[in-house]
Tab-separated table of C-alpha atoms in Angstrom:
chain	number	residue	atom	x	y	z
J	17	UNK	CA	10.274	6.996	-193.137
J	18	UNK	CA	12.737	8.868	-194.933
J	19	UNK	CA	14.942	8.385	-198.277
J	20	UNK	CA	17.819	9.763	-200.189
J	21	UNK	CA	16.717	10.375	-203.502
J	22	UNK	CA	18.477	12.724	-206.109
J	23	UNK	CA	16.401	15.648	-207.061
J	24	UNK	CA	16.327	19.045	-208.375
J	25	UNK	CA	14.988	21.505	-205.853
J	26	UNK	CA	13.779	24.779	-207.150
J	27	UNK	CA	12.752	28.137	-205.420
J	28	UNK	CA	11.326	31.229	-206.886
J	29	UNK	CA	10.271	34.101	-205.690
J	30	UNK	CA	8.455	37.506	-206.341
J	31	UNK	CA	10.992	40.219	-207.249
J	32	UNK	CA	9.709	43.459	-204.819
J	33	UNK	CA	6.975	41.693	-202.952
J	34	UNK	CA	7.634	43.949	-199.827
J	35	UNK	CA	6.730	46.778	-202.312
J	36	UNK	CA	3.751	45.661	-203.675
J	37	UNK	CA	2.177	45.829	-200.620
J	38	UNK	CA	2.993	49.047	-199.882
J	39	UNK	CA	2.013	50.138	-203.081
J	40	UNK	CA	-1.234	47.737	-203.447
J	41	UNK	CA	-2.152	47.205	-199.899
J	42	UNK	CA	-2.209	43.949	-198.395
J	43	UNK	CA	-5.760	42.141	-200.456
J	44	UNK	CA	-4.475	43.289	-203.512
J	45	UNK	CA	-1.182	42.047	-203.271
J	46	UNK	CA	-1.749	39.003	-201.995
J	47	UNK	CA	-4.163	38.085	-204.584
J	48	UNK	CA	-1.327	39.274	-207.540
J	49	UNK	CA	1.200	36.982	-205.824
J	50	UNK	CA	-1.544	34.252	-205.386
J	51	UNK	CA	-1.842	34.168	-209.197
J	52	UNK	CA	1.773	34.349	-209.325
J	53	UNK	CA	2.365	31.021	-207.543
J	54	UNK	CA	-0.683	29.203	-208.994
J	55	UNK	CA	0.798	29.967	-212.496
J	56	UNK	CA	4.306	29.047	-211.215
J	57	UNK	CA	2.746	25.696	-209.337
J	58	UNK	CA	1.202	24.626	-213.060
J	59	UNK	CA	4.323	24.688	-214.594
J	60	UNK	CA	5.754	22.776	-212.567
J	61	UNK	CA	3.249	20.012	-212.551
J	62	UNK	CA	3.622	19.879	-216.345
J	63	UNK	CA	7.759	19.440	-215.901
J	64	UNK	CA	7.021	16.631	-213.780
J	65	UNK	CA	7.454	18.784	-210.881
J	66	UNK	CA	6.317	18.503	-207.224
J	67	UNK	CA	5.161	21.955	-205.585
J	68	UNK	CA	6.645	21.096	-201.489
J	69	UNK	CA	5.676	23.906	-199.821
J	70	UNK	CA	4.577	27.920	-201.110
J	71	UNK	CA	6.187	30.374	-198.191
J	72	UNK	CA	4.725	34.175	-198.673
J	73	UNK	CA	6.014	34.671	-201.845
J	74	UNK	CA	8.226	31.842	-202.440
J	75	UNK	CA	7.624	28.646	-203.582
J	76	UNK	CA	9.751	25.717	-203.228
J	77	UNK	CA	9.132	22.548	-205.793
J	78	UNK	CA	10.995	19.080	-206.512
J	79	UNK	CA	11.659	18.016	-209.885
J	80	UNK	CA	13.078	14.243	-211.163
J	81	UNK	CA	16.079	15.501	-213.318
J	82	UNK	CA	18.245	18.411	-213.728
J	83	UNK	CA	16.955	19.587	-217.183
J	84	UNK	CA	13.526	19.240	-215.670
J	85	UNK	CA	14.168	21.997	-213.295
J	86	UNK	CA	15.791	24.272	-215.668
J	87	UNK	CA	13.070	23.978	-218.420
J	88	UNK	CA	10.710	24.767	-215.753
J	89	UNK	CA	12.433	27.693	-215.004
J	90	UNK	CA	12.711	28.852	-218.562
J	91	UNK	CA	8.871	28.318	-218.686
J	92	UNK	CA	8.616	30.422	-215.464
J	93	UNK	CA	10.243	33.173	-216.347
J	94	UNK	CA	8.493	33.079	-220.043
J	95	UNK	CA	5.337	33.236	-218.741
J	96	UNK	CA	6.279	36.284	-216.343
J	97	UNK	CA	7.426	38.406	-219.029
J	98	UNK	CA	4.033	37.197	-221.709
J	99	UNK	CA	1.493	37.289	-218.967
J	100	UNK	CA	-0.761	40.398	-219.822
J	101	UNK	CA	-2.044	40.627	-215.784
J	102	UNK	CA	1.907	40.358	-214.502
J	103	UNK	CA	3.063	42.590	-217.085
J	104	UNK	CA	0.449	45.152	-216.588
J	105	UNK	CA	1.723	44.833	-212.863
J	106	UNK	CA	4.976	45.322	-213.495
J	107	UNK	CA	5.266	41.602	-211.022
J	108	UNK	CA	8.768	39.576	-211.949
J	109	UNK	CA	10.771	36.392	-210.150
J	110	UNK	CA	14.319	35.297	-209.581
J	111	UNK	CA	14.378	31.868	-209.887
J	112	UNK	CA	17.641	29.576	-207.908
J	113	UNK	CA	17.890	25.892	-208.701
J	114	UNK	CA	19.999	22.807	-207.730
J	115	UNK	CA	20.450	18.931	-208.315
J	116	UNK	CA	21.804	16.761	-205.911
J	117	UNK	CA	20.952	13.906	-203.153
J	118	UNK	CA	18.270	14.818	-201.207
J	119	UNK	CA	16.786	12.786	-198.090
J	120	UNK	CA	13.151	12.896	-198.632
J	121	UNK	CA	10.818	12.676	-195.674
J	122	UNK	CA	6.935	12.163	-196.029
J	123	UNK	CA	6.366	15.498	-197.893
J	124	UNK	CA	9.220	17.387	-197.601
J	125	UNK	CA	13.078	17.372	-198.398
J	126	UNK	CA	16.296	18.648	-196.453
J	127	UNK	CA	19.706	18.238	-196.893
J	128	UNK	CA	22.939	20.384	-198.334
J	129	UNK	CA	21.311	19.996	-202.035
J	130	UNK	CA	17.702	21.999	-200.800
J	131	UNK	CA	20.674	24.500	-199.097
J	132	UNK	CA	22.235	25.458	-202.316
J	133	UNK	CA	19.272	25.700	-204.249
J	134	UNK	CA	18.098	28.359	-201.569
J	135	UNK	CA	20.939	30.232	-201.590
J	136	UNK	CA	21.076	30.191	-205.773
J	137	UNK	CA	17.539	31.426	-205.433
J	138	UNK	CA	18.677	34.360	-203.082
J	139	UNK	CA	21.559	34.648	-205.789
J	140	UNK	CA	19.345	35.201	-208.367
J	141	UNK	CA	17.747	38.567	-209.492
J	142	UNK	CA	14.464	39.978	-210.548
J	143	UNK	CA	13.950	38.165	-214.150
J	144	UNK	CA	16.804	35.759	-213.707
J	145	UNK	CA	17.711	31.868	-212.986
J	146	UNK	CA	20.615	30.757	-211.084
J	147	UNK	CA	21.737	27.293	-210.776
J	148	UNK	CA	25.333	25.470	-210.134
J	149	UNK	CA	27.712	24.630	-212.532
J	150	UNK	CA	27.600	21.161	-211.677
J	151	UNK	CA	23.871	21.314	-212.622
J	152	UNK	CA	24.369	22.223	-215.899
J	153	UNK	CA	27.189	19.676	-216.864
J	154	UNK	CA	25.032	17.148	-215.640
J	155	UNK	CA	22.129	18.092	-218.343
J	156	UNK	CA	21.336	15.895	-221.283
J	157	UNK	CA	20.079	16.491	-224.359
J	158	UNK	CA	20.060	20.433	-223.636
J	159	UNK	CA	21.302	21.830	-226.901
J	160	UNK	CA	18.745	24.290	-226.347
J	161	UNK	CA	20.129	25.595	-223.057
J	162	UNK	CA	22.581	28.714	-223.129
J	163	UNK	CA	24.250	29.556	-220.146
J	164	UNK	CA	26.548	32.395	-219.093
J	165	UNK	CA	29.124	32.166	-216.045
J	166	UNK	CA	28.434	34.047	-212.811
J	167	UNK	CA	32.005	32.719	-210.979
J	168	UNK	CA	31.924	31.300	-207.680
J	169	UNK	CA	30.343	32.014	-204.436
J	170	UNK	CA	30.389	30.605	-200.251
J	171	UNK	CA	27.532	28.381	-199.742
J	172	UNK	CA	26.851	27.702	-196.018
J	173	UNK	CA	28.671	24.195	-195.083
J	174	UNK	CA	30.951	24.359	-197.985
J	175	UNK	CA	34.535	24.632	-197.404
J	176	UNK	CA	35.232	25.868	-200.797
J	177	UNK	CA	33.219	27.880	-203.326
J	178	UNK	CA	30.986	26.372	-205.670
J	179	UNK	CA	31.034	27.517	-209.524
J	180	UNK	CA	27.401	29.317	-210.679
J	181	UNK	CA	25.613	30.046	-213.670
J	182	UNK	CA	23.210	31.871	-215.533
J	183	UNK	CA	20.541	30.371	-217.408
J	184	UNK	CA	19.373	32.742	-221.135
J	185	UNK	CA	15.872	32.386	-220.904
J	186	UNK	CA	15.239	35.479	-223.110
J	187	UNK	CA	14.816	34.728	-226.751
J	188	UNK	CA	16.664	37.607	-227.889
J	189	UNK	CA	20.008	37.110	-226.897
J	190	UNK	CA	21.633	40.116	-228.536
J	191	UNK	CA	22.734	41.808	-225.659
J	192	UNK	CA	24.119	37.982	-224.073
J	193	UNK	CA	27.353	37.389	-223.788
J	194	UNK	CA	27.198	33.551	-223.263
J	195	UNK	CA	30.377	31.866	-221.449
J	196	UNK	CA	30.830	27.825	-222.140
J	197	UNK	CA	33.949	26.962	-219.640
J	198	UNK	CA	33.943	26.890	-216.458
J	199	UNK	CA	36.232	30.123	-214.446
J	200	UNK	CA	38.616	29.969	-212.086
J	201	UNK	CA	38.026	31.376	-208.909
J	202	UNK	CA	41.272	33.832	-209.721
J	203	UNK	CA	39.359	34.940	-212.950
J	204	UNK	CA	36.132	36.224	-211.005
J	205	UNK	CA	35.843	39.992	-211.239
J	206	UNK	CA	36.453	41.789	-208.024
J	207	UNK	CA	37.936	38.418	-206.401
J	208	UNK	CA	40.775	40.777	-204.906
J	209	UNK	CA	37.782	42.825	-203.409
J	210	UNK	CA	38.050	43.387	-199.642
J	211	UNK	CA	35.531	44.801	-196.834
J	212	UNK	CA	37.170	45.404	-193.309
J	213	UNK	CA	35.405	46.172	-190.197
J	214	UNK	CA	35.931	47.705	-186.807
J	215	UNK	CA	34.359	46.878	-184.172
J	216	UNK	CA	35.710	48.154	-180.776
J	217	UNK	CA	39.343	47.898	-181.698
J	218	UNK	CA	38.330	44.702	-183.197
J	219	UNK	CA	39.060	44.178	-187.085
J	220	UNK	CA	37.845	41.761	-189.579
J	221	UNK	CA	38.595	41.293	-193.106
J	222	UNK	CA	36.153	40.076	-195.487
J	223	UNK	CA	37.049	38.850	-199.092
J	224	UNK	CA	35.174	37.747	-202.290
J	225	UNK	CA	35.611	34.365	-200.968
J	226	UNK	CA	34.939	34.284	-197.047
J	227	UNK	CA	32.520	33.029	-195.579
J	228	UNK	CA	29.287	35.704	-194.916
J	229	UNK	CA	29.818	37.956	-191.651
J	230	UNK	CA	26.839	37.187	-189.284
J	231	UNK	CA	25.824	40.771	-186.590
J	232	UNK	CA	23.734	40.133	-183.861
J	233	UNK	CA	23.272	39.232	-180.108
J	234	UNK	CA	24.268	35.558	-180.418
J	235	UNK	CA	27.380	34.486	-178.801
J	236	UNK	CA	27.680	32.571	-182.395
J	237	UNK	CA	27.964	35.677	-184.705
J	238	UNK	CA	30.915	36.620	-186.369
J	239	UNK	CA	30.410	39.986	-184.671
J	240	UNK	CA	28.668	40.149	-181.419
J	241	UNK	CA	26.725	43.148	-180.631
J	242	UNK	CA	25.303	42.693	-177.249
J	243	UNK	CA	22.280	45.109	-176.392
J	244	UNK	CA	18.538	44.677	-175.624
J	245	UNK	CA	17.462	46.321	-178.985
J	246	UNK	CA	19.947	43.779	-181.405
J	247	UNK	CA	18.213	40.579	-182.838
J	248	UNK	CA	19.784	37.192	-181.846
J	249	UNK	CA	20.864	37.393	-185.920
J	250	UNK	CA	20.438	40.381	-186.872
J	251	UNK	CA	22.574	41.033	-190.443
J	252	UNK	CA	25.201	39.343	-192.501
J	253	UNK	CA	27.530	41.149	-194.909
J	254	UNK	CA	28.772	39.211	-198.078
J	255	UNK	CA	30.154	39.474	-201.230
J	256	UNK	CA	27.660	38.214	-204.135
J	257	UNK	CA	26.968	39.468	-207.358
J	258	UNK	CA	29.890	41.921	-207.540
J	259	UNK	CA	29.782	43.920	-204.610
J	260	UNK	CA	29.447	43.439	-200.199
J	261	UNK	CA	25.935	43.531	-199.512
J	262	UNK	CA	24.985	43.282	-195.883
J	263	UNK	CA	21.003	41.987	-195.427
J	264	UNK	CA	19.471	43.106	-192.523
J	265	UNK	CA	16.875	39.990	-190.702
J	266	UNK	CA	16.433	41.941	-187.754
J	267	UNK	CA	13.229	43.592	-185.743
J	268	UNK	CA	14.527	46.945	-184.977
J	269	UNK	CA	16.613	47.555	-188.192
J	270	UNK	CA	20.231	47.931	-189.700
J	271	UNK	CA	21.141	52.282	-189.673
J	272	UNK	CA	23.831	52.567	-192.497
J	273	UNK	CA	25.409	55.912	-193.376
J	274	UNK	CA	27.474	55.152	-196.600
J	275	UNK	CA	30.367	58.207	-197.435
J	276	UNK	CA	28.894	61.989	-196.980
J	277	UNK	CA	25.384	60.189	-197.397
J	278	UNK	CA	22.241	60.543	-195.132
J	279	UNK	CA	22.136	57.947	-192.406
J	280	UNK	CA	19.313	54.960	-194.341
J	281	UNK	CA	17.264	52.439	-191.904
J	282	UNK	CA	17.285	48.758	-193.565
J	283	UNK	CA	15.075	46.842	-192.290
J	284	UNK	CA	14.507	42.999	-193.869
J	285	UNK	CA	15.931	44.360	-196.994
J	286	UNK	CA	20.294	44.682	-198.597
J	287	UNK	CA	22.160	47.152	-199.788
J	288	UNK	CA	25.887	47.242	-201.907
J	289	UNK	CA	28.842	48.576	-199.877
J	290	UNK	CA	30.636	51.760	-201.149
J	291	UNK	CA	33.087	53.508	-200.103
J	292	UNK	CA	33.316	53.680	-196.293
J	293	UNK	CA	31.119	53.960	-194.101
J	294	UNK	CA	29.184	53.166	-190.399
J	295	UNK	CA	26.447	50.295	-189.282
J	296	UNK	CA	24.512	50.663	-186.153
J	297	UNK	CA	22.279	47.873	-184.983
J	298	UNK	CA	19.098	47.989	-183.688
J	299	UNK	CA	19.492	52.408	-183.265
J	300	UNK	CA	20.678	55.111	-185.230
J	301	UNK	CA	23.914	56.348	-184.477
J	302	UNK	CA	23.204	59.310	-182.715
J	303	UNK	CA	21.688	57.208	-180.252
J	304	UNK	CA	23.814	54.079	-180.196
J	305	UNK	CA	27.812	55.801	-180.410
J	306	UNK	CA	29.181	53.236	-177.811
J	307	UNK	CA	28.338	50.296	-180.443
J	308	UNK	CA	28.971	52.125	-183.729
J	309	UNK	CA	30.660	49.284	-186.797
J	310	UNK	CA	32.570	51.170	-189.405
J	311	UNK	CA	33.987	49.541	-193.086
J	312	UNK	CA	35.579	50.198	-195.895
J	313	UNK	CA	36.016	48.563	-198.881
J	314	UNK	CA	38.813	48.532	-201.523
């Protein structure tokens, strides 16, 4: 039987994962993220905390109340950068968070709240925690917490954009600019960014606020590239943390020649837009010139 029940739903994640196994080979790494997640699973428990589910290198957890969540974070990230064994190993998290109404089902939650704490957590980067706004105005007794505004980003199922933040974990704050009111979206740096794309005299225009850009063979995608080597979903482009970043989910690969550069195969990984450039699904370009993508942003 399921309820709606308002929680704060935190993910975290280990920064370079993909890496480490390169580098460490596949025991190895597994056990460092292993410790990784039992660490982060404790502190949770002792925040009042409820570990749902642990995905690869991801681990999704429940808490009761907003400052909850974001003291477990802080604790999180503390213990990444004081831990001698993840130190040694160079091993960091990004850490997303938000509270809202949640409909709660036997042991596991769903719902537009568990959606924006995912996509704060895919915000996020290495050694930092991103939550909403409305999160933090919603904390008690947090005299403690400093935060520092990110702007606003699309969330999936949102019409309009949602107002982020930064939470200062890091004890010496020095080099922290904290920011205490909330920004208009017109404030945002790089909100007059745009990215357009051609596509087979086909061209779309992608701002700091649209919605992300979906490539792939399904008849839903924003562009559709129809050919036997493109994934159903194969990348989205969008504008977060300052720049377009397109995120390749596919099997084959995302080719991307950026400017005068050499031609770079992303697979399951982003890069920032610069410049102009070309995107070839599934192929390199000298082998794919019929379906060639080209940007440019300005």
């Amino acid at each position: 039987m399921s309820q709606t029940q308002s929680l704060s739903i935190l993910f975290a994640d280990v920064s370079g994962s993909t890496k480490l196994f390169e580098l460490r080979g596949d025991v190895e790494a597994r056990r460092l993220i292993s410790a990784v997640l039992d660490a982060l699973s404790g502190i949770a428990g002792r925040h009042g905390g409820k570990v749902i589910k642990t995905i690869g290198d991801e681990i999704m957890c429940t808490f009761p109340g907003a400052l909850n969540g974001v003291l477990a974070a802080v604790d999180m990230q503390k213990r990444m950068a004081h831990d001698p064994l993840f130190v040694k190993e160079n091993l960091a998290i990004r850490v997303g968070l938000h509270h809202g109404e949640t409909l709660v089902e036997a042991n596991d939650v769903f719902g537009d709240a568990v959606n924006t704490a995912a996509r704060m957590g895919s915000t996020a980067k290495r050694e930092q925690i991103v939550t909403t706004a409305s999160t933090v105005r919603g904390l008690t007794n947090s005299g403690s917490i400093k935060t520092r505004s990110l702007g606003a980003i699309r969330v999936s199922g949102k019409l309009d954009p949602i107002e982020i933040v930064d939470v200062i974990w890091q004890e010496d704050l020095s080099n922290v600019t904290t920011v205490q009111r909330a920004i208009r979206l017109d404030d945002i740096p790089g909100s007059g960014a745009k990215l357009s794309i051609r596509y087979r005299g086909r061209v779309i225009e992608i701002s700091a606020t649209s919605q992300p850009c979906t490539l792939g063979r399904d008849a839903n995608s924003t562009i559709v590239v129809d050919n036997e080597w493109v994934s159903r979903n194969h990348a989205t482009i969008e504008y977060k943390r300052g720049y377009f970043t397109i995120t390749d989910r596919s099997t084959n690969g995302t080719f991307v020649r950026i400017g005068d550069d050499d031609e770079m195969r992303l697979h399951r990984d982003e890069i920032h837009f610069r410049k102009a450039g070309t995107i070839s699904l599934g192929q390199s370009v000298s082998n794919n010139t019929d379906n060639v993508l080209y940007f440019q942003c300005s």
